[in-house]
Amino acid sequence: MRKITLGVCLTFLALGFTACKKEQTASEPELIEQSTAKELSQEELEQKRIAQEKAKAERDSLSKPYDEQQDAQAKLNELLDLAKQQNKNVFVQAGGNWCIWCLRFNDFVFNDPELESIVDQNYLYYHLNYSPKNKNKEVFDKYAPGSQSLGYPFFFVITPSTQEVAIFSSGELEYGKSYDKQKVKQLFLDNAPKNN
């Protein structure tokens, strides 16, 4: 009985050592790949850090038009009443001060005299904030349901008399690290009030 028990124990010990050896042998290449991946990840992280610093510097230099504290629905109600009186539409730029493309678009439009003139003649312009502090969920659900897939900024135009809403992505307006003036101009012209 002792011989059988001893034999069984020795067999399990031998299998145990073999299994541990196989695990070590199998994991050595994985350790090498993981260390290489960590080096690549650190390099990629450094590149991302540099890109974030550049974006932060650019973001700091641009105007910040979004107000996180504002009651968006109350402001839109006010703008819609005013737009109806002035025969204009309400142009809404959804995004936030955290969004470099949102800030770029704002500066692109309001630093170009021709675009600014088209906007002034045809629209009341509103920056609808989306941020962790104020997501304005009810306003987004009301005027731009399903807009989460568009990315920021995105735009919508509200016609005050009919409350019709047209939603636009900014992706097709981009050009390099800015926007295509002709496409932006056409967006404004195509959505201006029809009897202007």
mmCIF file of C-alpha atoms in Angstrom:
data_model
loop_
_atom_site.group_PDB
_atom_site.id
_atom_site.type_symbol
_atom_site.label_atom_id
_atom_site.label_comp_id
_atom_site.label_asym_id
_atom_site.label_seq_id
_atom_site.Cartn_x
_atom_site.Cartn_y
_atom_site.Cartn_z
ATOM 1 C CA MET A 1 0.000 0.000 0.000
ATOM 2 C CA ARG A 2 2.875 2.343 0.827
ATOM 3 C CA LYS A 3 4.502 1.565 -2.523
ATOM 4 C CA ILE A 4 1.308 2.450 -4.389
ATOM 5 C CA THR A 5 0.836 5.656 -2.401
ATOM 6 C CA LEU A 6 4.485 6.612 -2.885
ATOM 7 C CA GLY A 7 4.247 5.838 -6.613
ATOM 8 C CA VAL A 8 1.110 7.942 -7.009
ATOM 9 C CA CYS A 9 2.728 10.852 -5.138
ATOM 10 C CA LEU A 10 5.883 10.677 -7.275
ATOM 11 C CA THR A 11 3.781 10.584 -10.446
ATOM 12 C CA PHE A 12 1.817 13.686 -9.373
ATOM 13 C CA LEU A 13 5.035 15.492 -8.435
ATOM 14 C CA ALA A 14 6.580 14.692 -11.810
ATOM 15 C CA LEU A 15 3.458 15.873 -13.637
ATOM 16 C CA GLY A 16 3.391 19.009 -11.501
ATOM 17 C CA PHE A 17 7.016 19.890 -12.339
ATOM 18 C CA THR A 18 6.374 19.230 -16.022
ATOM 19 C CA ALA A 19 3.282 21.451 -16.006
ATOM 20 C CA CYS A 20 5.160 24.288 -14.264
ATOM 21 C CA LYS A 21 8.018 23.962 -16.727
ATOM 22 C CA LYS A 22 5.591 24.114 -19.673
ATOM 23 C CA GLU A 23 3.962 27.217 -18.221
ATOM 24 C CA GLN A 24 7.332 28.923 -17.799
ATOM 25 C CA THR A 25 8.453 27.978 -21.279
ATOM 26 C CA ALA A 26 5.188 29.111 -22.799
ATOM 27 C CA SER A 27 5.182 32.412 -20.919
ATOM 28 C CA GLU A 28 8.751 33.494 -21.771
ATOM 29 C CA PRO A 29 7.843 34.667 -25.308
ATOM 30 C CA GLU A 30 4.757 36.338 -23.880
ATOM 31 C CA LEU A 31 6.937 38.230 -21.395
ATOM 32 C CA ILE A 32 9.162 39.418 -24.234
ATOM 33 C CA GLU A 33 6.129 40.492 -26.289
ATOM 34 C CA GLN A 34 4.622 42.233 -23.255
ATOM 35 C CA SER A 35 7.822 44.167 -22.566
ATOM 36 C CA THR A 36 8.023 45.210 -26.230
ATOM 37 C CA ALA A 37 4.342 46.179 -26.119
ATOM 38 C CA LYS A 38 4.974 48.209 -22.956
ATOM 39 C CA GLU A 39 7.826 50.053 -24.692
ATOM 40 C CA LEU A 40 5.576 50.783 -27.673
ATOM 41 C CA SER A 41 2.798 51.833 -25.366
ATOM 42 C CA GLN A 42 5.122 54.239 -23.569
ATOM 43 C CA GLU A 43 6.207 55.708 -26.907
ATOM 44 C CA GLU A 44 2.587 56.000 -28.009
ATOM 45 C CA LEU A 45 1.669 57.529 -24.660
ATOM 46 C CA GLU A 46 4.437 60.096 -25.078
ATOM 47 C CA GLN A 47 3.144 60.984 -28.562
ATOM 48 C CA LYS A 48 -0.377 61.343 -27.185
ATOM 49 C CA ARG A 49 0.893 63.497 -24.328
ATOM 50 C CA ILE A 50 2.679 65.820 -26.771
ATOM 51 C CA ALA A 51 -0.428 66.005 -28.986
ATOM 52 C CA GLN A 52 -2.589 66.789 -25.941
ATOM 53 C CA GLU A 53 -0.208 69.559 -24.860
ATOM 54 C CA LYS A 54 -0.337 71.091 -28.355
ATOM 55 C CA ALA A 55 -4.139 70.841 -28.393
ATOM 56 C CA LYS A 56 -4.319 72.413 -24.921
ATOM 57 C CA ALA A 57 -2.108 75.296 -26.031
ATOM 58 C CA GLU A 58 -4.299 75.832 -29.091
ATOM 59 C CA ARG A 59 -7.478 75.464 -27.016
ATOM 60 C CA ASP A 60 -6.159 78.050 -24.535
ATOM 61 C CA SER A 61 -5.609 80.530 -27.376
ATOM 62 C CA LEU A 62 -9.163 80.215 -28.767
ATOM 63 C CA SER A 63 -12.291 81.893 -27.412
ATOM 64 C CA LYS A 64 -14.540 79.805 -25.144
ATOM 65 C CA PRO A 65 -18.141 80.403 -26.262
ATOM 66 C CA TYR A 66 -19.898 77.645 -24.271
ATOM 67 C CA ASP A 67 -21.567 78.415 -20.940
ATOM 68 C CA GLU A 68 -21.822 75.321 -18.737
ATOM 69 C CA GLN A 69 -24.138 77.065 -16.267
ATOM 70 C CA GLN A 70 -26.724 78.298 -18.752
ATOM 71 C CA ASP A 71 -30.256 76.905 -18.880
ATOM 72 C CA ALA A 72 -30.156 75.843 -22.525
ATOM 73 C CA GLN A 73 -33.901 75.388 -22.994
ATOM 74 C CA ALA A 74 -34.678 78.822 -21.541
ATOM 75 C CA LYS A 75 -32.044 80.413 -23.801
ATOM 76 C CA LEU A 76 -33.326 78.578 -26.878
ATOM 77 C CA ASN A 77 -36.900 79.663 -26.103
ATOM 78 C CA GLU A 78 -35.703 83.261 -25.915
ATOM 79 C CA LEU A 79 -33.742 82.940 -29.175
ATOM 80 C CA LEU A 80 -36.648 81.281 -30.995
ATOM 81 C CA ASP A 81 -39.000 84.124 -30.004
ATOM 82 C CA LEU A 82 -36.467 86.703 -31.122
ATOM 83 C CA ALA A 83 -35.709 84.821 -34.356
ATOM 84 C CA LYS A 84 -39.398 84.741 -35.235
ATOM 85 C CA GLN A 85 -39.603 88.522 -34.788
ATOM 86 C CA GLN A 86 -36.443 89.092 -36.854
ATOM 87 C CA ASN A 87 -37.257 86.511 -39.554
ATOM 88 C CA LYS A 88 -34.124 84.502 -38.787
ATOM 89 C CA ASN A 89 -33.354 80.891 -37.970
ATOM 90 C CA VAL A 90 -31.515 79.667 -34.904
ATOM 91 C CA PHE A 91 -28.177 78.044 -35.678
ATOM 92 C CA VAL A 92 -27.031 75.777 -32.848
ATOM 93 C CA GLN A 93 -23.446 74.618 -32.513
ATOM 94 C CA ALA A 94 -23.398 71.668 -30.088
ATOM 95 C CA GLY A 95 -20.168 70.943 -28.235
ATOM 96 C CA GLY A 96 -18.115 72.336 -25.415
ATOM 97 C CA ASN A 97 -15.064 74.338 -24.443
ATOM 98 C CA TRP A 98 -13.236 71.004 -24.023
ATOM 99 C CA CYS A 99 -13.605 70.293 -27.781
ATOM 100 C CA ILE A 100 -10.798 71.705 -29.949
ATOM 101 C CA TRP A 101 -12.847 71.283 -33.151
ATOM 102 C CA CYS A 102 -15.742 73.187 -31.566
ATOM 103 C CA LEU A 103 -13.473 76.089 -30.672
ATOM 104 C CA ARG A 104 -11.849 76.027 -34.101
ATOM 105 C CA PHE A 105 -15.232 76.219 -35.820
ATOM 106 C CA ASN A 106 -16.342 79.140 -33.691
ATOM 107 C CA ASP A 107 -13.173 81.099 -34.438
ATOM 108 C CA PHE A 108 -13.286 80.064 -38.099
ATOM 109 C CA VAL A 109 -16.760 81.549 -38.531
ATOM 110 C CA PHE A 110 -16.413 84.659 -36.391
ATOM 111 C CA ASN A 111 -12.961 85.617 -37.678
ATOM 112 C CA ASP A 112 -14.084 85.527 -41.306
ATOM 113 C CA PRO A 113 -15.984 88.730 -42.232
ATOM 114 C CA GLU A 114 -17.950 87.085 -45.054
ATOM 115 C CA LEU A 115 -19.129 84.141 -42.948
ATOM 116 C CA GLU A 116 -19.864 86.353 -39.974
ATOM 117 C CA SER A 117 -21.962 88.620 -42.189
ATOM 118 C CA ILE A 118 -24.003 85.678 -43.530
ATOM 119 C CA VAL A 119 -24.583 84.458 -39.973
ATOM 120 C CA ASP A 120 -25.573 87.921 -38.708
ATOM 121 C CA GLN A 121 -28.078 88.414 -41.543
ATOM 122 C CA ASN A 122 -29.749 85.014 -41.236
ATOM 123 C CA TYR A 123 -29.284 83.491 -37.802
ATOM 124 C CA LEU A 124 -29.247 83.837 -34.090
ATOM 125 C CA TYR A 125 -26.240 81.714 -33.154
ATOM 126 C CA TYR A 126 -26.216 79.568 -30.027
ATOM 127 C CA HIS A 127 -23.494 77.389 -28.489
ATOM 128 C CA LEU A 128 -25.256 74.438 -26.848
ATOM 129 C CA ASN A 129 -23.017 73.072 -24.113
ATOM 130 C CA TYR A 130 -22.341 69.384 -23.618
ATOM 131 C CA SER A 131 -19.993 68.572 -20.732
ATOM 132 C CA PRO A 132 -19.853 66.392 -17.633
ATOM 133 C CA LYS A 133 -21.123 69.334 -15.558
ATOM 134 C CA ASN A 134 -24.073 70.054 -17.848
ATOM 135 C CA LYS A 135 -25.075 67.544 -20.519
ATOM 136 C CA ASN A 136 -28.307 69.368 -21.429
ATOM 137 C CA LYS A 137 -29.884 65.959 -22.027
ATOM 138 C CA GLU A 138 -33.453 67.229 -22.397
ATOM 139 C CA VAL A 139 -32.460 69.764 -25.065
ATOM 140 C CA PHE A 140 -30.419 67.235 -27.018
ATOM 141 C CA ASP A 141 -33.259 64.703 -26.786
ATOM 142 C CA LYS A 142 -35.795 67.281 -27.970
ATOM 143 C CA TYR A 143 -33.938 68.849 -30.891
ATOM 144 C CA ALA A 144 -31.270 66.324 -31.886
ATOM 145 C CA PRO A 145 -32.285 62.805 -30.858
ATOM 146 C CA GLY A 146 -29.795 60.186 -31.978
ATOM 147 C CA SER A 147 -27.064 62.769 -32.442
ATOM 148 C CA GLN A 148 -24.552 60.889 -30.237
ATOM 149 C CA SER A 149 -23.076 59.210 -33.310
ATOM 150 C CA LEU A 150 -22.205 62.530 -34.966
ATOM 151 C CA GLY A 151 -19.298 63.625 -32.808
ATOM 152 C CA TYR A 152 -18.647 67.231 -31.799
ATOM 153 C CA PRO A 153 -19.239 69.783 -32.941
ATOM 154 C CA PHE A 154 -22.436 69.085 -34.763
ATOM 155 C CA PHE A 155 -25.002 71.638 -35.757
ATOM 156 C CA PHE A 156 -28.713 72.002 -36.007
ATOM 157 C CA VAL A 157 -30.859 74.730 -37.420
ATOM 158 C CA ILE A 158 -34.282 75.470 -35.971
ATOM 159 C CA THR A 159 -36.859 77.310 -38.032
ATOM 160 C CA PRO A 160 -38.823 79.281 -35.407
ATOM 161 C CA SER A 161 -42.170 79.364 -37.198
ATOM 162 C CA THR A 162 -42.402 75.622 -37.863
ATOM 163 C CA GLN A 163 -39.955 74.288 -35.246
ATOM 164 C CA GLU A 164 -38.386 72.148 -37.994
ATOM 165 C CA VAL A 165 -34.901 70.996 -37.158
ATOM 166 C CA ALA A 166 -32.139 70.103 -39.613
ATOM 167 C CA ILE A 167 -29.063 68.347 -38.142
ATOM 168 C CA PHE A 168 -25.560 68.437 -39.651
ATOM 169 C CA SER A 169 -22.276 66.725 -38.891
ATOM 170 C CA SER A 170 -19.100 68.794 -38.975
ATOM 171 C CA GLY A 171 -16.960 66.003 -40.426
ATOM 172 C CA GLU A 172 -17.636 66.828 -44.066
ATOM 173 C CA LEU A 173 -16.829 70.495 -43.402
ATOM 174 C CA GLU A 174 -13.317 69.820 -42.086
ATOM 175 C CA TYR A 175 -10.225 70.589 -44.093
ATOM 176 C CA GLY A 176 -6.856 69.775 -42.529
ATOM 177 C CA LYS A 177 -6.938 71.178 -39.011
ATOM 178 C CA SER A 178 -9.588 73.703 -39.950
ATOM 179 C CA TYR A 179 -12.697 73.953 -42.092
ATOM 180 C CA ASP A 180 -13.467 74.380 -45.785
ATOM 181 C CA LYS A 181 -14.826 77.904 -46.224
ATOM 182 C CA GLN A 182 -16.957 77.115 -49.281
ATOM 183 C CA LYS A 183 -18.655 74.170 -47.563
ATOM 184 C CA VAL A 184 -19.308 76.149 -44.382
ATOM 185 C CA LYS A 185 -20.626 79.091 -46.398
ATOM 186 C CA GLN A 186 -22.920 76.762 -48.354
ATOM 187 C CA LEU A 187 -24.239 75.231 -45.121
ATOM 188 C CA PHE A 188 -25.203 78.701 -43.883
ATOM 189 C CA LEU A 189 -26.725 79.748 -47.210
ATOM 190 C CA ASP A 190 -28.705 76.514 -47.673
ATOM 191 C CA ASN A 191 -30.311 76.811 -44.245
ATOM 192 C CA ALA A 192 -31.049 80.535 -44.185
ATOM 193 C CA PRO A 193 -34.691 81.603 -43.899
ATOM 194 C CA LYS A 194 -36.344 81.133 -47.272
ATOM 195 C CA ASN A 195 -37.884 84.603 -47.560
ATOM 196 C CA ASN A 196 -34.697 86.577 -46.859
#
